[in-house]
């Protein structure tokens, strides 16, 4: 089964007034495809944060195939 790395990213304003993205959490997950990886990671993110909607703590997610075996 393919292995994916899913990052939850939030836009923040730094000390110098510049906007950048901060990684809120990275989750490694086994899934059949990127769509399933995103769904499973969102579910796990919500459980870990005890929230119902992942977008309360992140603006977007980034799903990438892992460069290493699970």
XYZ file of C-alpha atoms in Angstrom, residues 2-67:
66
model
C 1.395 3.434 -0.891
C 2.676 5.678 1.903
C 1.961 9.431 1.977
C 3.098 12.440 3.986
C 0.296 14.931 4.639
C 1.181 18.403 5.942
C -1.337 20.818 7.455
C -0.315 24.406 6.680
C -1.476 27.755 8.079
C -0.675 31.222 6.734
C 0.776 33.425 9.453
C 2.323 36.884 9.621
C 5.905 36.892 10.879
C 7.733 39.427 13.045
C 8.735 41.448 9.970
C 5.162 41.605 8.652
C 5.762 38.986 5.981
C 3.217 36.265 5.340
C 4.558 32.725 5.452
C 3.173 29.240 5.926
C 3.659 27.404 9.196
C 3.275 23.653 9.355
C 0.741 22.779 12.059
C 1.331 19.024 11.853
C 2.649 16.367 9.509
C 0.988 12.975 9.389
C 2.371 9.886 7.666
C -0.345 7.592 6.391
C -0.886 4.497 4.244
C -3.648 4.867 1.667
C -4.650 3.666 -1.792
C -4.310 7.148 -3.334
C -3.814 10.841 -2.510
C -7.539 11.496 -2.071
C -7.885 8.742 0.526
C -4.656 9.878 2.224
C -6.080 13.396 2.571
C -9.361 12.096 3.998
C -7.674 9.811 6.532
C -5.154 12.473 7.557
C -7.908 15.074 8.079
C -9.736 12.593 10.285
C -6.597 11.866 12.335
C -5.738 15.584 12.601
C -9.189 16.305 14.026
C -8.906 13.452 16.527
C -5.469 14.599 17.687
C -6.662 18.196 18.142
C -10.101 17.225 19.502
C -11.838 19.366 16.875
C -14.510 18.671 14.265
C -13.081 20.677 11.361
C -9.387 20.582 10.428
C -9.648 24.015 8.774
C -9.952 25.616 12.225
C -6.180 25.069 12.619
C -4.920 24.987 9.016
C -5.608 26.775 5.739
C -4.616 23.975 3.407
C -3.093 20.532 3.229
C -0.260 19.210 1.105
C -0.291 15.498 0.201
C 2.904 13.962 -1.158
C 4.023 10.419 -1.791
C 6.641 9.393 0.775
C 10.216 9.099 -0.481
